[in-house]
Each structure stands twice: as C-alpha cells, then as structure tokens.
PDB file of N, CA and C in Angstrom:
ATOM      1  N   MET A 516       3.910  21.568  29.920  1.00 68.00           N
ATOM      2  CA  MET A 516       2.812  22.524  29.854  1.00 68.00           C
ATOM      3  C   MET A 516       1.505  21.745  29.815  1.00 68.00           C
ATOM      4  N   ASN A 517       0.559  22.238  30.519  1.00 82.00           N
ATOM      5  CA  ASN A 517      -0.770  21.643  30.568  1.00 82.00           C
ATOM      6  C   ASN A 517      -1.501  21.955  29.255  1.00 82.00           C
ATOM      7  N   TRP A 518      -2.003  20.915  28.575  1.00 90.00           N
ATOM      8  CA  TRP A 518      -2.673  21.130  27.288  1.00 90.00           C
ATOM      9  C   TRP A 518      -3.894  22.018  27.445  1.00 90.00           C
ATOM     10  N   ASP A 519      -4.564  21.973  28.589  1.00 90.00           N
ATOM     11  CA  ASP A 519      -5.720  22.844  28.811  1.00 90.00           C
ATOM     12  C   ASP A 519      -5.324  24.313  28.675  1.00 90.00           C
ATOM     13  N   ARG A 520      -4.126  24.647  29.111  1.00 90.00           N
ATOM     14  CA  ARG A 520      -3.643  26.030  28.988  1.00 90.00           C
ATOM     15  C   ARG A 520      -3.414  26.388  27.520  1.00 90.00           C
ATOM     16  N   ILE A 521      -2.861  25.453  26.771  1.00 92.00           N
ATOM     17  CA  ILE A 521      -2.656  25.680  25.338  1.00 92.00           C
ATOM     18  C   ILE A 521      -4.005  25.865  24.650  1.00 92.00           C
ATOM     19  N   GLU A 522      -4.936  24.980  24.953  1.00 92.00           N
ATOM     20  CA  GLU A 522      -6.260  25.064  24.339  1.00 92.00           C
ATOM     21  C   GLU A 522      -6.957  26.369  24.695  1.00 92.00           C
ATOM     22  N   GLY A 523      -6.819  26.807  25.935  1.00 90.00           N
ATOM     23  CA  GLY A 523      -7.457  28.037  26.388  1.00 90.00           C
ATOM     24  C   GLY A 523      -6.842  29.296  25.803  1.00 90.00           C
ATOM     25  N   ASN A 524      -5.630  29.175  25.269  1.00 90.00           N
ATOM     26  CA  ASN A 524      -4.930  30.317  24.669  1.00 90.00           C
ATOM     27  C   ASN A 524      -4.606  30.021  23.205  1.00 90.00           C
ATOM     28  N   TRP A 525      -5.518  29.346  22.560  1.00 92.00           N
ATOM     29  CA  TRP A 525      -5.281  28.835  21.215  1.00 92.00           C
ATOM     30  C   TRP A 525      -4.828  29.914  20.235  1.00 92.00           C
ATOM     31  N   LYS A 526      -5.476  31.054  20.251  1.00 90.00           N
ATOM     32  CA  LYS A 526      -5.110  32.107  19.291  1.00 90.00           C
ATOM     33  C   LYS A 526      -3.677  32.574  19.497  1.00 90.00           C
ATOM     34  N   GLN A 527      -3.220  32.566  20.746  1.00 88.00           N
ATOM     35  CA  GLN A 527      -1.866  33.007  21.035  1.00 88.00           C
ATOM     36  C   GLN A 527      -0.806  32.003  20.583  1.00 88.00           C
ATOM     37  N   VAL A 528      -1.134  30.716  20.563  1.00 91.00           N
ATOM     38  CA  VAL A 528      -0.125  29.708  20.213  1.00 91.00           C
ATOM     39  C   VAL A 528      -0.163  29.317  18.740  1.00 91.00           C
ATOM     40  N   LYS A 529      -1.184  29.734  18.014  1.00 93.00           N
ATOM     41  CA  LYS A 529      -1.288  29.356  16.604  1.00 93.00           C
ATOM     42  C   LYS A 529      -0.054  29.762  15.800  1.00 93.00           C
ATOM     43  N   GLY A 530       0.452  30.939  16.042  1.00 91.00           N
ATOM     44  CA  GLY A 530       1.635  31.397  15.308  1.00 91.00           C
ATOM     45  C   GLY A 530       2.845  30.521  15.567  1.00 91.00           C
ATOM     46  N   LYS A 531       3.003  30.102  16.812  1.00 92.00           N
ATOM     47  CA  LYS A 531       4.119  29.212  17.169  1.00 92.00           C
ATOM     48  C   LYS A 531       3.967  27.861  16.475  1.00 92.00           C
ATOM     49  N   MET A 532       2.730  27.401  16.354  1.00 94.00           N
ATOM     50  CA  MET A 532       2.492  26.129  15.660  1.00 94.00           C
ATOM     51  C   MET A 532       2.827  26.247  14.175  1.00 94.00           C
ATOM     52  N   LEU A 533       2.470  27.379  13.590  1.00 95.00           N
ATOM     53  CA  LEU A 533       2.778  27.574  12.177  1.00 95.00           C
ATOM     54  C   LEU A 533       4.283  27.648  11.947  1.00 95.00           C
ATOM     55  N   GLU A 534       5.030  28.166  12.927  1.00 94.00           N
ATOM     56  CA  GLU A 534       6.497  28.154  12.833  1.00 94.00           C
ATOM     57  C   GLU A 534       7.017  26.720  12.867  1.00 94.00           C
ATOM     58  N   GLN A 535       6.433  25.901  13.709  1.00 96.00           N
ATOM     59  CA  GLN A 535       6.861  24.513  13.866  1.00 96.00           C
ATOM     60  C   GLN A 535       6.446  23.644  12.677  1.00 96.00           C
ATOM     61  N   TRP A 536       5.207  23.792  12.260  1.00 98.00           N
ATOM     62  CA  TRP A 536       4.653  22.964  11.183  1.00 98.00           C
ATOM     63  C   TRP A 536       4.174  23.876  10.057  1.00 98.00           C
ATOM     64  N   GLY A 537       5.080  24.261   9.192  1.00 97.00           N
ATOM     65  CA  GLY A 537       4.801  25.213   8.127  1.00 97.00           C
ATOM     66  C   GLY A 537       3.795  24.750   7.090  1.00 97.00           C
ATOM     67  N   LYS A 538       3.560  23.441   7.010  1.00 98.00           N
ATOM     68  CA  LYS A 538       2.584  22.939   6.043  1.00 98.00           C
ATOM     69  C   LYS A 538       1.147  23.078   6.539  1.00 98.00           C
ATOM     70  N   LEU A 539       0.988  23.340   7.819  1.00 98.00           N
ATOM     71  CA  LEU A 539      -0.361  23.582   8.344  1.00 98.00           C
ATOM     72  C   LEU A 539      -0.807  24.981   7.937  1.00 98.00           C
ATOM     73  N   THR A 540      -2.090  25.156   7.800  1.00 97.00           N
ATOM     74  CA  THR A 540      -2.639  26.458   7.424  1.00 97.00           C
ATOM     75  C   THR A 540      -3.424  27.042   8.598  1.00 97.00           C
ATOM     76  N   ASP A 541      -3.731  28.326   8.505  1.00 96.00           N
ATOM     77  CA  ASP A 541      -4.606  28.949   9.509  1.00 96.00           C
ATOM     78  C   ASP A 541      -5.940  28.213   9.568  1.00 96.00           C
ATOM     79  N   ASP A 542      -6.443  27.827   8.408  1.00 97.00           N
ATOM     80  CA  ASP A 542      -7.709  27.092   8.373  1.00 97.00           C
ATOM     81  C   ASP A 542      -7.593  25.753   9.101  1.00 97.00           C
ATOM     82  N   ASP A 543      -6.474  25.051   8.913  1.00 98.00           N
ATOM     83  CA  ASP A 543      -6.249  23.793   9.635  1.00 98.00           C
ATOM     84  C   ASP A 543      -6.342  24.024  11.137  1.00 98.00           C
ATOM     85  N   LEU A 544      -5.659  25.063  11.591  1.00 97.00           N
ATOM     86  CA  LEU A 544      -5.622  25.327  13.030  1.00 97.00           C
ATOM     87  C   LEU A 544      -6.960  25.828  13.546  1.00 97.00           C
ATOM     88  N   ASP A 545      -7.741  26.492  12.700  1.00 96.00           N
ATOM     89  CA  ASP A 545      -9.094  26.874  13.101  1.00 96.00           C
ATOM     90  C   ASP A 545      -9.960  25.628  13.301  1.00 96.00           C
ATOM     91  N   VAL A 546      -9.791  24.639  12.434  1.00 96.00           N
ATOM     92  CA  VAL A 546     -10.532  23.385  12.554  1.00 96.00           C
ATOM     93  C   VAL A 546     -10.091  22.627  13.806  1.00 96.00           C
ATOM     94  N   VAL A 547      -8.791  22.611  14.062  1.00 97.00           N
ATOM     95  CA  VAL A 547      -8.250  21.914  15.233  1.00 97.00           C
ATOM     96  C   VAL A 547      -8.808  22.512  16.518  1.00 97.00           C
ATOM     97  N   ALA A 548      -8.851  23.835  16.579  1.00 96.00           N
ATOM     98  CA  ALA A 548      -9.462  24.577  17.693  1.00 96.00           C
ATOM     99  C   ALA A 548      -9.008  24.089  19.070  1.00 96.00           C
ATOM    100  N   GLY A 549      -7.728  23.777  19.188  1.00 95.00           N
ATOM    101  CA  GLY A 549      -7.182  23.422  20.497  1.00 95.00           C
ATOM    102  C   GLY A 549      -7.236  21.953  20.851  1.00 95.00           C
ATOM    103  N   ARG A 550      -7.841  21.146  20.013  1.00 96.00           N
ATOM    104  CA  ARG A 550      -7.956  19.717  20.326  1.00 96.00           C
ATOM    105  C   ARG A 550      -6.684  18.986  19.902  1.00 96.00           C
ATOM    106  N   ARG A 551      -6.020  18.417  20.869  1.00 96.00           N
ATOM    107  CA  ARG A 551      -4.714  17.781  20.668  1.00 96.00           C
ATOM    108  C   ARG A 551      -4.772  16.668  19.610  1.00 96.00           C
ATOM    109  N   GLU A 552      -5.780  15.822  19.684  1.00 97.00           N
ATOM    110  CA  GLU A 552      -5.907  14.709  18.740  1.00 97.00           C
ATOM    111  C   GLU A 552      -6.116  15.213  17.316  1.00 97.00           C
ATOM    112  N   GLN A 553      -6.884  16.296  17.193  1.00 98.00           N
ATOM    113  CA  GLN A 553      -7.118  16.896  15.879  1.00 98.00           C
ATOM    114  C   GLN A 553      -5.813  17.467  15.310  1.00 98.00           C
ATOM    115  N   LEU A 554      -5.000  18.067  16.177  1.00 98.00           N
ATOM    116  CA  LEU A 554      -3.717  18.604  15.727  1.00 98.00           C
ATOM    117  C   LEU A 554      -2.839  17.481  15.199  1.00 98.00           C
ATOM    118  N   ALA A 555      -2.733  16.398  15.949  1.00 98.00           N
ATOM    119  CA  ALA A 555      -1.932  15.253  15.495  1.00 98.00           C
ATOM    120  C   ALA A 555      -2.467  14.727  14.163  1.00 98.00           C
ATOM    121  N   GLY A 556      -3.783  14.690  14.010  1.00 98.00           N
ATOM    122  CA  GLY A 556      -4.379  14.232  12.754  1.00 98.00           C
ATOM    123  C   GLY A 556      -4.029  15.127  11.586  1.00 98.00           C
ATOM    124  N   LYS A 557      -4.047  16.440  11.799  1.00 98.00           N
ATOM    125  CA  LYS A 557      -3.692  17.379  10.722  1.00 98.00           C
ATOM    126  C   LYS A 557      -2.217  17.258  10.364  1.00 98.00           C
ATOM    127  N   ILE A 558      -1.360  17.066  11.365  1.00 98.00           N
ATOM    128  CA  ILE A 558       0.072  16.876  11.093  1.00 98.00           C
ATOM    129  C   ILE A 558       0.269  15.602  10.275  1.00 98.00           C
ATOM    130  N   GLN A 559      -0.409  14.542  10.673  1.00 98.00           N
ATOM    131  CA  GLN A 559      -0.346  13.270   9.954  1.00 98.00           C
ATOM    132  C   GLN A 559      -0.779  13.461   8.501  1.00 98.00           C
ATOM    133  N   GLU A 560      -1.871  14.186   8.309  1.00 98.00           N
ATOM    134  CA  GLU A 560      -2.414  14.427   6.972  1.00 98.00           C
ATOM    135  C   GLU A 560      -1.467  15.258   6.110  1.00 98.00           C
ATOM    136  N   ARG A 561      -0.974  16.371   6.650  1.00 98.00           N
ATOM    137  CA  ARG A 561      -0.142  17.294   5.857  1.00 98.00           C
ATOM    138  C   ARG A 561       1.265  16.763   5.594  1.00 98.00           C
ATOM    139  N   TYR A 562       1.807  16.003   6.557  1.00 98.00           N
ATOM    140  CA  TYR A 562       3.186  15.545   6.433  1.00 98.00           C
ATOM    141  C   TYR A 562       3.307  14.080   6.016  1.00 98.00           C
ATOM    142  N   GLY A 563       2.179  13.369   5.948  1.00 98.00           N
ATOM    143  CA  GLY A 563       2.207  11.991   5.509  1.00 98.00           C
ATOM    144  C   GLY A 563       2.938  11.057   6.460  1.00 98.00           C
ATOM    145  N   CYS A 564       2.882  11.366   7.746  1.00 98.00           N
ATOM    146  CA  CYS A 564       3.571  10.536   8.730  1.00 98.00           C
ATOM    147  C   CYS A 564       2.567   9.650   9.466  1.00 98.00           C
ATOM    148  N   ALA A 565       3.090   8.679  10.183  1.00 98.00           N
ATOM    149  CA  ALA A 565       2.241   7.766  10.950  1.00 98.00           C
ATOM    150  C   ALA A 565       1.638   8.503  12.144  1.00 98.00           C
ATOM    151  N   LYS A 566       0.531   7.969  12.642  1.00 97.00           N
ATOM    152  CA  LYS A 566      -0.166   8.583  13.774  1.00 97.00           C
ATOM    153  C   LYS A 566       0.753   8.715  14.982  1.00 97.00           C
ATOM    154  N   ASP A 567       1.525   7.676  15.296  1.00 98.00           N
ATOM    155  CA  ASP A 567       2.402   7.747  16.470  1.00 98.00           C
ATOM    156  C   ASP A 567       3.501   8.781  16.292  1.00 98.00           C
ATOM    157  N   GLU A 568       3.976   8.974  15.065  1.00 98.00           N
ATOM    158  CA  GLU A 568       4.981  10.005  14.800  1.00 98.00           C
ATOM    159  C   GLU A 568       4.379  11.397  14.985  1.00 98.00           C
ATOM    160  N   ALA A 569       3.169  11.609  14.495  1.00 98.00           N
ATOM    161  CA  ALA A 569       2.506  12.902  14.659  1.00 98.00           C
ATOM    162  C   ALA A 569       2.286  13.192  16.140  1.00 98.00           C
ATOM    163  N   GLU A 570       1.860  12.203  16.888  1.00 98.00           N
ATOM    164  CA  GLU A 570       1.647  12.389  18.322  1.00 98.00           C
ATOM    165  C   GLU A 570       2.958  12.661  19.048  1.00 98.00           C
ATOM    166  N   ARG A 571       4.047  12.019  18.600  1.00 98.00           N
ATOM    167  CA  ARG A 571       5.364  12.282  19.194  1.00 98.00           C
ATOM    168  C   ARG A 571       5.785  13.723  18.941  1.00 98.00           C
ATOM    169  N   GLN A 572       5.536  14.216  17.731  1.00 98.00           N
ATOM    170  CA  GLN A 572       5.872  15.601  17.403  1.00 98.00           C
ATOM    171  C   GLN A 572       5.085  16.585  18.266  1.00 98.00           C
ATOM    172  N   VAL A 573       3.803  16.309  18.464  1.00 97.00           N
ATOM    173  CA  VAL A 573       2.975  17.185  19.295  1.00 97.00           C
ATOM    174  C   VAL A 573       3.501  17.181  20.733  1.00 97.00           C
ATOM    175  N   ALA A 574       3.827  16.010  21.251  1.00 95.00           N
ATOM    176  CA  ALA A 574       4.344  15.910  22.622  1.00 95.00           C
ATOM    177  C   ALA A 574       5.670  16.656  22.760  1.00 95.00           C
ATOM    178  N   ALA A 575       6.546  16.532  21.766  1.00 96.00           N
ATOM    179  CA  ALA A 575       7.832  17.236  21.802  1.00 96.00           C
ATOM    180  C   ALA A 575       7.614  18.744  21.749  1.00 96.00           C
ATOM    181  N   TRP A 576       6.709  19.198  20.890  1.00 95.00           N
ATOM    182  CA  TRP A 576       6.416  20.627  20.793  1.00 95.00           C
ATOM    183  C   TRP A 576       5.826  21.136  22.101  1.00 95.00           C
ATOM    184  N   GLU A 577       4.922  20.344  22.672  1.00 92.00           N
ATOM    185  CA  GLU A 577       4.257  20.737  23.920  1.00 92.00           C
ATOM    186  C   GLU A 577       5.285  21.014  25.024  1.00 92.00           C
ATOM    187  N   ARG A 578       6.366  20.249  25.035  1.00 91.00           N
ATOM    188  CA  ARG A 578       7.415  20.450  26.043  1.00 91.00           C
ATOM    189  C   ARG A 578       8.167  21.771  25.846  1.00 91.00           C
ATOM    190  N   THR A 579       8.075  22.347  24.647  1.00 90.00           N
ATOM    191  CA  THR A 579       8.764  23.620  24.380  1.00 90.00           C
ATOM    192  C   THR A 579       7.915  24.835  24.733  1.00 90.00           C
ATOM    193  N   VAL A 580       6.628  24.616  24.981  1.00 87.00           N
ATOM    194  CA  VAL A 580       5.724  25.733  25.281  1.00 87.00           C
ATOM    195  C   VAL A 580       6.155  26.394  26.583  1.00 87.00           C
ATOM    196  N   SER A 581       6.238  27.691  26.543  1.00 82.00           N
ATOM    197  CA  SER A 581       6.721  28.463  27.688  1.00 82.00           C
ATOM    198  C   SER A 581       5.622  29.378  28.211  1.00 82.00           C
ATOM    199  N   ASP A 582       5.639  29.613  29.518  1.00 75.00           N
ATOM    200  CA  ASP A 582       4.660  30.531  30.117  1.00 75.00           C
ATOM    201  C   ASP A 582       4.726  31.923  29.505  1.00 75.00           C
ATOM    202  N   ASP A 583       5.901  32.339  29.034  1.00 75.00           N
ATOM    203  CA  ASP A 583       6.012  33.696  28.489  1.00 75.00           C
ATOM    204  C   ASP A 583       5.341  33.840  27.123  1.00 75.00           C
ATOM    205  N   TRP A 584       4.806  32.751  26.571  1.00 75.00           N
ATOM    206  CA  TRP A 584       4.023  32.838  25.339  1.00 75.00           C
ATOM    207  C   TRP A 584       2.657  33.440  25.604  1.00 75.00           C
ATOM    208  N   PHE A 585       2.229  33.438  26.859  1.00 72.00           N
ATOM    209  CA  PHE A 585       0.884  33.854  27.217  1.00 72.00           C
ATOM    210  C   PHE A 585       0.918  35.206  27.908  1.00 72.00           C
ATOM    211  N   ASP A 586      -0.117  36.014  27.669  1.00 65.00           N
ATOM    212  CA  ASP A 586      -0.242  37.287  28.369  1.00 65.00           C
ATOM    213  C   ASP A 586      -0.462  37.008  29.847  1.00 65.00           C
ATOM    214  N   PRO A 587       0.121  37.810  30.724  1.00 60.00           N
ATOM    215  CA  PRO A 587      -0.163  37.624  32.145  1.00 60.00           C
ATOM    216  C   PRO A 587      -1.644  37.860  32.425  1.00 60.00           C
ATOM    217  N   PRO A 588      -2.203  37.158  33.399  1.00 57.00           N
ATOM    218  CA  PRO A 588      -3.627  37.350  33.715  1.00 57.00           C
ATOM    219  C   PRO A 588      -3.938  38.819  33.997  1.00 57.00           C
ATOM    220  N   GLY A 589      -5.031  39.294  33.445  1.00 56.00           N
ATOM    221  CA  GLY A 589      -5.469  40.662  33.680  1.00 56.00           C
ATOM    222  C   GLY A 589      -4.787  41.709  32.823  1.00 56.00           C
ATOM    223  N   SER A 590      -3.807  41.294  32.005  1.00 52.00           N
ATOM    224  CA  SER A 590      -3.095  42.289  31.201  1.00 52.00           C
ATOM    225  C   SER A 590      -3.905  42.734  29.994  1.00 52.00           C
ATOM    226  N   GLY A 591      -4.773  41.857  29.527  1.00 53.00           N
ATOM    227  CA  GLY A 591      -5.565  42.193  28.346  1.00 53.00           C
ATOM    228  C   GLY A 591      -4.650  42.495  27.182  1.00 53.00           C
ATOM    229  N   SER A 592      -5.127  43.262  26.252  1.00 48.00           N
ATOM    230  CA  SER A 592      -4.291  43.612  25.107  1.00 48.00           C
ATOM    231  C   SER A 592      -4.061  45.114  25.052  1.00 48.00           C
ATOM    232  N   ARG A 593      -4.330  45.784  26.176  1.00 44.00           N
ATOM    233  CA  ARG A 593      -4.159  47.235  26.201  1.00 44.00           C
ATOM    234  C   ARG A 593      -2.684  47.603  26.187  1.00 44.00           C
ATOM    235  N   ARG A 594      -2.357  48.579  25.399  1.00 42.00           N
ATOM    236  CA  ARG A 594      -0.988  49.078  25.340  1.00 42.00           C
ATOM    237  C   ARG A 594      -1.019  50.571  25.633  1.00 42.00           C
ATOM    238  N   PRO A 595       0.010  51.076  26.280  1.00 46.00           N
ATOM    239  CA  PRO A 595       0.022  52.524  26.559  1.00 46.00           C
ATOM    240  C   PRO A 595       0.103  53.328  25.271  1.00 46.00           C
ATOM    241  N   HIS A 596      -0.491  54.506  25.287  1.00 43.00           N
ATOM    242  CA  HIS A 596      -0.491  55.373  24.097  1.00 43.00           C
ATOM    243  C   HIS A 596       0.719  56.246  24.088  1.00 43.00           C
TER     244      HIS A 596
END
C-alpha cells in the first residue's frame, strides 16, 4: 500500500492502528497525523523498542492495509434512509 494513501485517509485507518498498537492513544495518532516516521517514533516510545524494530512493525502493518479499508471515491459518508 502506498503510504500517501494511508496518510490521505488517516481518520479511516486510525482505528486499525489502535487495534494493532493498543498502547497508542487517539492523541498520539492525532500528533502523528499520517507521518510514517512519527508513527514509528510513537511506537518506539510507547513500547520501549528500538527504532529499527518500530520501523519494521510499521512496514509489516503497512503490508496488511487493504483497499477495502477506504471508502470508494465519490461515496462520501451518505447512507440511505
């Protein structure tokens, strides 16, 4: 998955990140705001792991990101009544 797509849909992927890294908070992810290096830094901080380990975790998670996590273009958030 292209990180630009993750960054551009940050609000949609935050929940998936919290499932993966339960020690991160909503505030942490608000600070990260889609920046990959910041995410690795927060993982390093919260989990006490080395920088390369945090980056490995981010890369592994990134490979699990699926297109179906994102709303199709033009769908918006409208739901039928």
